[in-house]
XYZ file of C-alpha atoms in Angstrom:
317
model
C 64.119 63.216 73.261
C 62.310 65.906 75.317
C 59.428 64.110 76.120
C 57.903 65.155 79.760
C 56.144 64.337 83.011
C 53.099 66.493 82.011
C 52.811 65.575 78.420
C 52.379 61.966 79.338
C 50.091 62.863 82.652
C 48.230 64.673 79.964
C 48.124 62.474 77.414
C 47.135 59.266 79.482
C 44.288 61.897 81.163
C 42.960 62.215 77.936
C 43.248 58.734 77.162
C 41.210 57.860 80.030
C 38.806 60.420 80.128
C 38.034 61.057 76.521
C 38.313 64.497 76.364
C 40.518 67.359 77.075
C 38.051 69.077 79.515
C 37.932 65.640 81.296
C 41.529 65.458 81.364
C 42.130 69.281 82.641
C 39.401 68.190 85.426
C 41.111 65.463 86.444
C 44.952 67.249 86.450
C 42.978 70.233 87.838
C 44.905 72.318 85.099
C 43.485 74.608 82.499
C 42.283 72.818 78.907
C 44.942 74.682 76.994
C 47.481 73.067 78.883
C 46.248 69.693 78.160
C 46.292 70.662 74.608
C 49.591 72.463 74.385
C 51.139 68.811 75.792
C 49.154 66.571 73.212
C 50.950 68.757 70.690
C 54.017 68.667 72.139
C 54.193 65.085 72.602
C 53.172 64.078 69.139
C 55.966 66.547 67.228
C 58.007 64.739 69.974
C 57.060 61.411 68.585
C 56.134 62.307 65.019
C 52.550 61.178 64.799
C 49.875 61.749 65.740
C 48.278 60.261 68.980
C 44.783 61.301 69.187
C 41.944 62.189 66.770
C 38.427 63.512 66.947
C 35.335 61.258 67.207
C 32.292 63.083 67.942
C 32.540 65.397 70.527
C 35.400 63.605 72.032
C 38.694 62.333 71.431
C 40.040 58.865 71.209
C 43.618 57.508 70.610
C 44.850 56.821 67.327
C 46.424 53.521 66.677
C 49.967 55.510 67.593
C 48.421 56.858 70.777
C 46.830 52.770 71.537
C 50.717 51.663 71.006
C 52.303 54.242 72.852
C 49.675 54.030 76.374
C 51.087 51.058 77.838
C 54.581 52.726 77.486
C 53.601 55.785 78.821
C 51.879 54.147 82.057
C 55.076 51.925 82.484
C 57.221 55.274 83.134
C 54.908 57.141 85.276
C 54.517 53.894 86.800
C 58.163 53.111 87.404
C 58.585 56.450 88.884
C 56.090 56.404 91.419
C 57.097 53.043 92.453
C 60.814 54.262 92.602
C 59.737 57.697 94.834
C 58.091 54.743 97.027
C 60.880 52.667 97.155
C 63.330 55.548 98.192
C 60.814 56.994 100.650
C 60.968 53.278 102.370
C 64.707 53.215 101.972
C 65.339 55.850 104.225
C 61.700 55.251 106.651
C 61.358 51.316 106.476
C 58.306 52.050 108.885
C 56.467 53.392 105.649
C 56.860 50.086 103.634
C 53.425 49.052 102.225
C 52.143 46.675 99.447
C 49.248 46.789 97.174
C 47.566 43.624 95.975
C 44.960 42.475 93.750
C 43.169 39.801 93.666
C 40.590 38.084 91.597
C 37.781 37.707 93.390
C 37.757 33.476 94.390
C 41.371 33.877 95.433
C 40.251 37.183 96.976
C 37.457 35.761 98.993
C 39.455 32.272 99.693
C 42.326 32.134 99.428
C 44.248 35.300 99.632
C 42.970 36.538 103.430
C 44.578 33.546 105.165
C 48.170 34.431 103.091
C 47.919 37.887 104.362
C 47.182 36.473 107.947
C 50.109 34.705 107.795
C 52.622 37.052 105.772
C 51.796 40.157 108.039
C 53.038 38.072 110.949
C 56.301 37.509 109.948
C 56.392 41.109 108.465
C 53.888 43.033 110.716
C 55.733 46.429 109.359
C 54.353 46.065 106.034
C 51.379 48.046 105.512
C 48.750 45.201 103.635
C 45.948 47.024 101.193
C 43.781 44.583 98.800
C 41.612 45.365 96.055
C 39.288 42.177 94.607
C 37.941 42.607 91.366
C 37.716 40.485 88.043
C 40.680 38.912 85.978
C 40.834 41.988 83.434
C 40.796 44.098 86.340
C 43.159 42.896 88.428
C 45.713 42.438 85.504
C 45.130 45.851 84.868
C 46.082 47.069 88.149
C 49.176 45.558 88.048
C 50.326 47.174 84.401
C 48.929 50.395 85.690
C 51.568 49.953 88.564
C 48.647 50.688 90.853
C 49.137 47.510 92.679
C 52.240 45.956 93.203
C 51.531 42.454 92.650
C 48.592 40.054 92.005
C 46.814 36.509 92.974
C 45.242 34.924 90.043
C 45.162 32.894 87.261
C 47.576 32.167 84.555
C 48.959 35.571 83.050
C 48.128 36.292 79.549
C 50.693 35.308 76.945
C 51.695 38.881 75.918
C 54.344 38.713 78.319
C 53.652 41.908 79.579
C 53.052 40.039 83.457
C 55.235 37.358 85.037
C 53.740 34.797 87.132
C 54.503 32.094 89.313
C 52.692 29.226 90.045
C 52.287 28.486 93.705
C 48.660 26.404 94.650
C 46.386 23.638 93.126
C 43.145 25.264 91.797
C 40.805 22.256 91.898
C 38.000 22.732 89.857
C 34.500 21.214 90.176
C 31.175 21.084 88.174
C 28.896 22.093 90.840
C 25.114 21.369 90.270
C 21.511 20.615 93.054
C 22.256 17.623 95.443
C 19.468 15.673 93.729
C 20.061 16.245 90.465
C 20.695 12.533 88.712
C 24.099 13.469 87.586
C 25.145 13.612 90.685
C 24.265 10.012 91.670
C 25.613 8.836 88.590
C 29.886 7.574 88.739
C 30.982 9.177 86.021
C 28.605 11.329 83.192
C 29.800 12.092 79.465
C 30.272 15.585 78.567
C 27.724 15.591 75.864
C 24.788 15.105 78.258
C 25.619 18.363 79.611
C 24.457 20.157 77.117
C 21.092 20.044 77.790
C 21.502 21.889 80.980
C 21.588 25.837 81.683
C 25.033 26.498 82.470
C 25.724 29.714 85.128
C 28.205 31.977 84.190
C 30.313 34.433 85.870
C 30.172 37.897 84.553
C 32.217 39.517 81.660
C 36.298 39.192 82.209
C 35.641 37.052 84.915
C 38.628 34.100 84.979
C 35.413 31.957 85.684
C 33.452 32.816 83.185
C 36.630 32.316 80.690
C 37.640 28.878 82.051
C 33.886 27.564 81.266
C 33.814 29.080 77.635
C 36.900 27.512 76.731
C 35.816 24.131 77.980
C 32.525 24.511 76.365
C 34.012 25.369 73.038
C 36.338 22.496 73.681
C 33.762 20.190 73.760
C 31.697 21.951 71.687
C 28.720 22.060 73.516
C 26.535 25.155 73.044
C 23.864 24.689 75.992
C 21.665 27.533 77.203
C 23.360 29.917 79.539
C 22.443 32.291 82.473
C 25.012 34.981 83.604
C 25.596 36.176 87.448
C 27.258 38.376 89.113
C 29.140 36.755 91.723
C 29.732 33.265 93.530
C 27.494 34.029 96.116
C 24.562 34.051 93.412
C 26.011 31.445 91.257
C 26.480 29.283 94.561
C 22.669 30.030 95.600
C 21.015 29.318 91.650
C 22.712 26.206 92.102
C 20.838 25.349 94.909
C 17.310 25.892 93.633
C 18.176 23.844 90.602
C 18.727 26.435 88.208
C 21.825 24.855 86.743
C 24.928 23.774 86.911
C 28.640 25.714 86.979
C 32.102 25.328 87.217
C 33.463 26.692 89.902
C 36.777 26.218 92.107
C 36.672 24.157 94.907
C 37.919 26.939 97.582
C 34.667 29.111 96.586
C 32.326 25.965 97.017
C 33.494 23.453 99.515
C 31.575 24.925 102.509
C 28.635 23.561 100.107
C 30.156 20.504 99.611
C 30.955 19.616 102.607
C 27.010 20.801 104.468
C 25.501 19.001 101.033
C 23.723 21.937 99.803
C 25.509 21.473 96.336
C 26.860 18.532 94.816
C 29.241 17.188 91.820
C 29.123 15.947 88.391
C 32.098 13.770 87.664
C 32.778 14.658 84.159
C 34.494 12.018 82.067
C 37.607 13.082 80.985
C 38.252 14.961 83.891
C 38.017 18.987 83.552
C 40.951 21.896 83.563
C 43.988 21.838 85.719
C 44.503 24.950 86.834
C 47.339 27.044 89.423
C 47.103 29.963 91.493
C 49.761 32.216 90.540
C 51.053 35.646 92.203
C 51.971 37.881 89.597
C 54.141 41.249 88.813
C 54.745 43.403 85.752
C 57.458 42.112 83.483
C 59.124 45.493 83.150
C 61.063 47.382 86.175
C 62.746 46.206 89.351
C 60.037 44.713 91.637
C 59.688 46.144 94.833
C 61.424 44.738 98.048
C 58.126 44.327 99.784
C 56.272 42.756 97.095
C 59.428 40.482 96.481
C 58.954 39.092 100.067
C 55.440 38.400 99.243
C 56.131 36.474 96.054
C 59.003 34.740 98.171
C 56.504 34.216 100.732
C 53.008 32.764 98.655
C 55.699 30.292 97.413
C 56.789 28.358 99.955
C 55.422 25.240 101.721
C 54.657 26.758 104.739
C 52.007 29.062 102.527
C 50.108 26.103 101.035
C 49.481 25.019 104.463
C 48.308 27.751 105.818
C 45.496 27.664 102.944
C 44.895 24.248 103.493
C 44.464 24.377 106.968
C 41.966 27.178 106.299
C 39.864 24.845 104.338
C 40.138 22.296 106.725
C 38.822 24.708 109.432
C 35.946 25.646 106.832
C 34.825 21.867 106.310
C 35.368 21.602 110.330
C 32.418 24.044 110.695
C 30.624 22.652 107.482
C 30.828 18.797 109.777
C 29.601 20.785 112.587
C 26.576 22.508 111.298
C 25.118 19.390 109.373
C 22.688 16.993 111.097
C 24.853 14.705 112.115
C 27.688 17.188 113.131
């Protein structure tokens, strides 16, 4: 099979762009090119991978089946001209993570602190974003590993539990629920419940419960924790949230908790890689790394130092 480099640059250009112009902009090549290596490819393959829709082009349901292959070879091979490159210069060893955003924001930054002390020659780069994102990153081979939920079961990541996610069900500090020992779920569905936005692990976690229980209560989408955290406050609703993102609110009494009976989701952080390929020796030592008992403490004894200054700043700090 004499399938190329440039026919699949080309063809995942167009995929991504929509059109061949886009795709010769973003090769910087000329537009017959781009066309010349659609063709190609497809009398490679025998069928046809794109089609016309409107002024642009889409994949057909060949092309959608073929992408993920094609990214996992120019993937590979970028990650193997890094890997050689840091073979023969160790001092140009870096890692790319991803991270969805609570573990980005809580949990992740105290993990590099600690990692990048015992291996202060890696070079550390993270990108936060939401679940679908971050997952995406890491099939793209544009980041190297990833901190966040449970990976999807297409098998296409591999993931490794390695932290508690405690979740709570956040709500005003004088709402009644929160006086109350223990509330049924099926009083909660009078309230407006916040949501995280689209592909947000959140935002997923709280649909499934609610569907669970099926409860269909009114519901009011933000765009991060921060805004969920403060609508909480004023008494705009309530939300499930993970403890890491809230506890600073906990532990000042800005926010309080519903206790749910029944309990709600167990969940684990996991770090994460692509099924497919050799993983890299720097994101090895990470996984390695995130997994050990010495990691979990260094989260937990960021938390503690967070509900240190929470203690400090109340009233009777």
């Amino acid at each position: 099979m004499a399938i190329t480099l440039n026919q699949l640059s080309g063809f995942l250009a167009v995929a991504e762009t929509g059109s061949v112009s886009g795709a010769a902009e973003k090769l910087v090549v000329t537009q017959p090119s781009v066309s010349a290596s659609l063709l190609a490819l497809s009398r490679e393959l025998g069928v046809e991978l794109t089609e016309r829709a409107g002024r642009g082009i889409r994949l057909t349901p060949a092309g959608q089946a073929f992408e993920p292959y094609a990214r996992d070879v120019l993937g590979l091979l970028a990650q193997g001209a890094q890997t050689a490159r840091e073979a023969a210069d160790p001092s140009l060893r870096q890692l790319r993570i991803a991270a969805v955003t609570t573990a980005g924001e809580y949990i992740v930054p105290p993990l590099l602190r600690a990692f990048s002390a015992v291996n202060p020659d890696i070079a550390l780069t993270l990108e936060v974003g939401n679940r679908r994102r971050v997952f995406q990153r890491v099939l793209d081979r544009e980041a190297d590993v990833a901190i966040g939920g449970r990976p999807p079961a297409d098998g296409r990541l591999t993931g490794y539990p390695f932290l508690e996610n405690e979740v709570v069900l956040i709500a005003a500090p004088d709402d009644p629920l929160v006086r109350r020992r223990t509330v049924p779920v099926d009083e909660l569905a009078p309230r407006t419940w916040l949501l995280r936005e689209e592909d947000s692990g959140t935002r997923m976690l709280v649909e499934d419960y609610l569907a669970h229980h099926d409860l269909q209560p009114r519901t009011v989408t933000l765009g991060s924790n921060g805004a969920i955290k403060q609508a909480v406050r004023a008494g705009l609703g309530v939300s499930m949230q993970s403890r890491v993102a809230v506890e600073l609110e906990l532990e000042s009494g800005v926010v309080g908790t519903i206790h749910v009976q029944g309990g709600l989701p167990e969940l684990r952080w996991y770090v994460l890689h692509s099924a497919t390929g050799p993983v890299r020796p720097p994101a090895e030592a990470l996984i390695a790394f995130v997994r050990t008992a010495a990691a979990g403490a260094v989260v937990e004894d960021a938390q503690r130092a967070l509900r240190g200054t929470a203690d400090a700043a109340s009233p009777s700090g």
